Short mmCIF file of C-alpha atoms in Angstrom, two decimals:
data_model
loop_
_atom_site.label_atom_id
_atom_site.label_comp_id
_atom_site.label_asym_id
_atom_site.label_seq_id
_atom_site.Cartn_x
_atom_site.Cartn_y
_atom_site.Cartn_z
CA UNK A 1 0.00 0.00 0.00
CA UNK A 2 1.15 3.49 -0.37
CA UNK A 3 1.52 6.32 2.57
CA UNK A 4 -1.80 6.98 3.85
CA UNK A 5 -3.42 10.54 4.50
CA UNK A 6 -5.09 9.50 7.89
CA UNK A 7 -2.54 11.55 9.73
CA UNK A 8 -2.88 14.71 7.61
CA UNK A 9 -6.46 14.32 7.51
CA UNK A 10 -6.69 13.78 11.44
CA UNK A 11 -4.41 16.95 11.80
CA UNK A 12 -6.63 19.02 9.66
CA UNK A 13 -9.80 18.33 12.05
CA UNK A 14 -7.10 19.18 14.80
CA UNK A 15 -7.34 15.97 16.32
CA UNK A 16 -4.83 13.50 18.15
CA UNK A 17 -4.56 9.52 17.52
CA UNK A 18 -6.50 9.13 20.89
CA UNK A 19 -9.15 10.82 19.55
CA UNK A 20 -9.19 9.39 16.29
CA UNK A 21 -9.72 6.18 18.73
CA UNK A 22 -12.61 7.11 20.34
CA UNK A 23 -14.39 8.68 17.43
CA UNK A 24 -13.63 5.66 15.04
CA UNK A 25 -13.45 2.66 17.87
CA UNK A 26 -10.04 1.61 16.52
CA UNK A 27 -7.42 0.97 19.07
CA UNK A 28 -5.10 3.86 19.06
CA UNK A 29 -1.87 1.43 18.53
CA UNK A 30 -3.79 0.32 14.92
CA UNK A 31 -4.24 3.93 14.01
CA UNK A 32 -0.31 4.38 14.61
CA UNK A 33 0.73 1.59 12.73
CA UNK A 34 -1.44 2.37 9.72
CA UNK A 35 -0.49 6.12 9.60
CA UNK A 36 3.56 4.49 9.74
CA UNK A 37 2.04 2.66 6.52
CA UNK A 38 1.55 -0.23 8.16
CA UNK A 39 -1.28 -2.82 6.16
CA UNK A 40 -4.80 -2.83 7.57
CA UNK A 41 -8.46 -4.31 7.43
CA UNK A 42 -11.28 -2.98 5.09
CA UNK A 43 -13.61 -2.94 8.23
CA UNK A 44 -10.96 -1.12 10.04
CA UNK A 45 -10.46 1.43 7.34
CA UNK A 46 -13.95 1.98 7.08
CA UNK A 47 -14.26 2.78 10.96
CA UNK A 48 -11.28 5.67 10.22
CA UNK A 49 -13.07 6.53 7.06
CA UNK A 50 -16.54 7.18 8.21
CA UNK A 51 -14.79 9.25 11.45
CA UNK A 52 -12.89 11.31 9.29
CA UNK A 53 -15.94 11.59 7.00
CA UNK A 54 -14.23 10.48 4.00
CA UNK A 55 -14.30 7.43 1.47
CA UNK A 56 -11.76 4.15 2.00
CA UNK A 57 -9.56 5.38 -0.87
CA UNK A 58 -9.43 8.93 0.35
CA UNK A 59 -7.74 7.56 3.18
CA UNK A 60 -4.52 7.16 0.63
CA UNK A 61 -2.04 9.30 -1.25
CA UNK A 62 -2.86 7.15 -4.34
CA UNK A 63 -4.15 3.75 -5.00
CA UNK A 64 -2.01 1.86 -6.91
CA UNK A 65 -3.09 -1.02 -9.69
CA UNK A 66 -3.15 -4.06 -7.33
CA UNK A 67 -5.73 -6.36 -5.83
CA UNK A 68 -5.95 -4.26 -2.58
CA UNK A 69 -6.16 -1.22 -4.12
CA UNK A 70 -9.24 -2.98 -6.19
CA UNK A 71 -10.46 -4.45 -3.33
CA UNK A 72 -10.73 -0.94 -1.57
CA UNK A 73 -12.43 0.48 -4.92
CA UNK A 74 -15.21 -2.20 -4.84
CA UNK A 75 -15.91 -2.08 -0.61
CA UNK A 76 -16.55 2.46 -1.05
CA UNK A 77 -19.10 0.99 -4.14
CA UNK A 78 -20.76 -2.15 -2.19
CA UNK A 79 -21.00 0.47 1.12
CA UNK A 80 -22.20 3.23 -1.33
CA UNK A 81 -24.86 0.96 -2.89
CA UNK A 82 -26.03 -0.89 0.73
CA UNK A 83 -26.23 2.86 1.91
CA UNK A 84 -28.44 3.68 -1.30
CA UNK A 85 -30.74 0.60 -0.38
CA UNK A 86 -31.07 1.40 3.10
CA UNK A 87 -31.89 4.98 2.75
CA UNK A 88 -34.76 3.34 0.12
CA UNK A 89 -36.07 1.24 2.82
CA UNK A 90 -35.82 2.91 5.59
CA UNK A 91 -38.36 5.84 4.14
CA UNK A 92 -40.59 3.07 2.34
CA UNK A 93 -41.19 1.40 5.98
CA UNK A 94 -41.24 4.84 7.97
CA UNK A 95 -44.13 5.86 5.25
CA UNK A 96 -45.96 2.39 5.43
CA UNK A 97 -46.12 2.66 9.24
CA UNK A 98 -46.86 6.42 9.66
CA UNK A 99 -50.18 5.89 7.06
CA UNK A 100 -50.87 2.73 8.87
CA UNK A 101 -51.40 4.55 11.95
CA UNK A 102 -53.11 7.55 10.27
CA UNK A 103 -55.54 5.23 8.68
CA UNK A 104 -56.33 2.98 11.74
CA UNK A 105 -56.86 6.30 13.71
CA UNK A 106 -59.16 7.61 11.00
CA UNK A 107 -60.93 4.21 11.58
CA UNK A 108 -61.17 4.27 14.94
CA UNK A 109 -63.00 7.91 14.97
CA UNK A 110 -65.18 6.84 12.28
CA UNK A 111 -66.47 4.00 14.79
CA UNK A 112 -66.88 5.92 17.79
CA UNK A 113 -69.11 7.92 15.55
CA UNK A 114 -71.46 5.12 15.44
CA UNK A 115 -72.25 5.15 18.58
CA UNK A 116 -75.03 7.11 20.67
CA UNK A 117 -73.88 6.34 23.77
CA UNK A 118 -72.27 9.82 25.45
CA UNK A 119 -70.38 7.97 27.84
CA UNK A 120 -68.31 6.21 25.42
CA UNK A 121 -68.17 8.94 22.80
CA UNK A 122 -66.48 11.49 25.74
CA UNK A 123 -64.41 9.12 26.86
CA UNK A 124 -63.66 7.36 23.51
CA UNK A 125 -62.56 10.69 22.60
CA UNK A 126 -60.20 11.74 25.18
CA UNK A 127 -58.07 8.48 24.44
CA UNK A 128 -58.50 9.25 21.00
CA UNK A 129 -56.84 12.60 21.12
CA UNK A 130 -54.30 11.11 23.32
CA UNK A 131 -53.66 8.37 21.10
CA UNK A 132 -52.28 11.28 18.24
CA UNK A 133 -49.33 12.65 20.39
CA UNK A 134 -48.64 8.79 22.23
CA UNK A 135 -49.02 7.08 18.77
CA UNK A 136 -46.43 9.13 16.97
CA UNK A 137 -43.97 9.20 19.92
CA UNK A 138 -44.41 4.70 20.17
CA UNK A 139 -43.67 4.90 16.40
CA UNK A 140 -40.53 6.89 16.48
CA UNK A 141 -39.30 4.68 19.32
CA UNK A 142 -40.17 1.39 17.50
CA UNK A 143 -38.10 2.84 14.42
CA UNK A 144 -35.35 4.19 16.16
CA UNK A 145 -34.62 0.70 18.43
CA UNK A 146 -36.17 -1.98 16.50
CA UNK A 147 -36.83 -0.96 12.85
CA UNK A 148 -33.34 0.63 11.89
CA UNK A 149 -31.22 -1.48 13.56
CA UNK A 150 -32.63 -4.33 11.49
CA UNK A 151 -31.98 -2.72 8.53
CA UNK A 152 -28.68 -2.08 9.18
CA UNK A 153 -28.55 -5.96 9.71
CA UNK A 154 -29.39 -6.66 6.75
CA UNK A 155 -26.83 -3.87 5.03
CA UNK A 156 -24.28 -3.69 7.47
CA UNK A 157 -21.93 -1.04 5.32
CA UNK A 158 -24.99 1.48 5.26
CA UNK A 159 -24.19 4.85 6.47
CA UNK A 160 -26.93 6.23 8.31
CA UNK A 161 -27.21 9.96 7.64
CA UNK A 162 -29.17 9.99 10.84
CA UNK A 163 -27.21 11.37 13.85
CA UNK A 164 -28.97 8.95 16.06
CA UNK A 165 -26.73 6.50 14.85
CA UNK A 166 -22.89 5.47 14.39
CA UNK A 167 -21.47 2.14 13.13
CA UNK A 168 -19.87 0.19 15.68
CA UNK A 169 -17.66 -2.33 13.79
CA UNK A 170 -19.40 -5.54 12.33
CA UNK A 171 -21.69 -5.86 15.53
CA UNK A 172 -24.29 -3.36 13.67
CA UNK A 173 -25.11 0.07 14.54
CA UNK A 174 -24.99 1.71 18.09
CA UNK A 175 -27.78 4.24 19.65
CA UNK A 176 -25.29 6.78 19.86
CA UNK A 177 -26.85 7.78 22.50
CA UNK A 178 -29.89 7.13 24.99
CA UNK A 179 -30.75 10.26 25.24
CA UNK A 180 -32.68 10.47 22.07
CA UNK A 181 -34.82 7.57 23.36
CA UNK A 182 -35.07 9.03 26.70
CA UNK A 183 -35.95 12.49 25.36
CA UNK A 184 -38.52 10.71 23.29
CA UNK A 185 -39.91 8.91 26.37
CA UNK A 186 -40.28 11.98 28.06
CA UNK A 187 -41.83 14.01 25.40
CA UNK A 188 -44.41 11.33 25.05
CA UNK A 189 -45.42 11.57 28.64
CA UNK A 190 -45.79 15.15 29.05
CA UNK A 191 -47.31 15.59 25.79
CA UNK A 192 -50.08 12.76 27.22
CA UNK A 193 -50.13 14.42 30.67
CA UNK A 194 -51.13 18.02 29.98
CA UNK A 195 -53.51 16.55 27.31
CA UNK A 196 -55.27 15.06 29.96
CA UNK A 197 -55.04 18.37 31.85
CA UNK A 198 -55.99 20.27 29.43
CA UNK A 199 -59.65 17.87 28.75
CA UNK A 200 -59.84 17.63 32.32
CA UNK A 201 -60.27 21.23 32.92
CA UNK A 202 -62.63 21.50 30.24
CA UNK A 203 -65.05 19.31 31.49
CA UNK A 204 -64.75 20.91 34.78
CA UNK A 205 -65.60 24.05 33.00
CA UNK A 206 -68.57 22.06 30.98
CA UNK A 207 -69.91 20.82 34.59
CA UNK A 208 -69.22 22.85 37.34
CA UNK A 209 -68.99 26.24 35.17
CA UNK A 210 -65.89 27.13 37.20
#
């Protein structure tokens, strides 16, 4: 292999091999032997690559006419093309379920319509309401820890463009962190609670006129 750029390309984001490491999850020793040269993996480059923000063969002064330097060429177009797939997916299932929900809501309000009995329809439509905010916030969850990661399964050299996730070498991609699920958690719940505040009030209003 030729002399690699990772150094010069690490020094131009102003950062040190230790935090090269910790952005990339490559052992600090492997980023010093492949910026002395030294050979290395195609899921190790990739790591480097994808912290620096760059493609495999960027990572080198030249590639030179050889099987690695083909091999290189073909693993930036099979990650380019899984990437391409994923993103495909990805919206086609985040579109299938939000419509799904959509329609089964529009479904259930269309029943509760049907009915005569007050009872049902004020309470039917208190969970109703609630079931907007709550539904949307279970969806995003369900995509974000169950529905993604299986993609990335399936195309494990997909690059998410989603900053909810990183790659975390061949065992599939990493929340990157729990706060987004958290946050989401949270937002659900207090979006629920002053819902029910807010209808709660009202009918004290409707009732008691206060």
């Amino acid at each position: 292999m030729t002399k690699t750029r990772i150094a010069s390309l690490r020094k131009q984001r102003g950062w040190t091999q230790e935090h090269l490491s910790e952005v990339s999850q490559v052992n600090t020793r492997t980023i010093q032997r492949l910026e002395s040269g030294e050979d290395g993996s195609l899921e190790t480059l990739n790591l480097i690559a994808k912290a620096l923000n760059v493609q495999i063969n960027d990572l080198f002064e030249s590639l030179p006419d050889s099987d690695k330097g083909q091999e290189i060429m073909t693993f930036d177009h099979n990650k380019a093309e899984q990437t391409r797939k994923w993103s495909a997916l990805q919206k086609f299932y985040h579109t299938c379920i939000n419509i799904g929900f959509i329609v089964l809501m529009v479904l259930l309000a269309a029943l509760l319509s049907l009915t005569y009995n007050d009872m049902i329809l004020d309470v039917g439509g208190i969970v109703w309401l609630i079931l907007w905010p709550v539904g949307f916030g279970v969806i995003k969850l369900v995509e974000v820890n169950w529905l993604d990661p299986q993609l990335f399964r399936k195309f494990p050299l997909a690059e998410s463009l989603n900053s909810a996730y990183t790659q975390q070498g061949s065992g599939g991609p990493e929340i990157a962190s729990k706060k987004h699920t958290i946050l989401w958690v949270i937002g659900i719940v207090i979006l629920g609670v002053l819902i029910i505040w807010a209808i709660f009030n009202f009918y004290l209003i409707k009732i008691f006129g206060i």
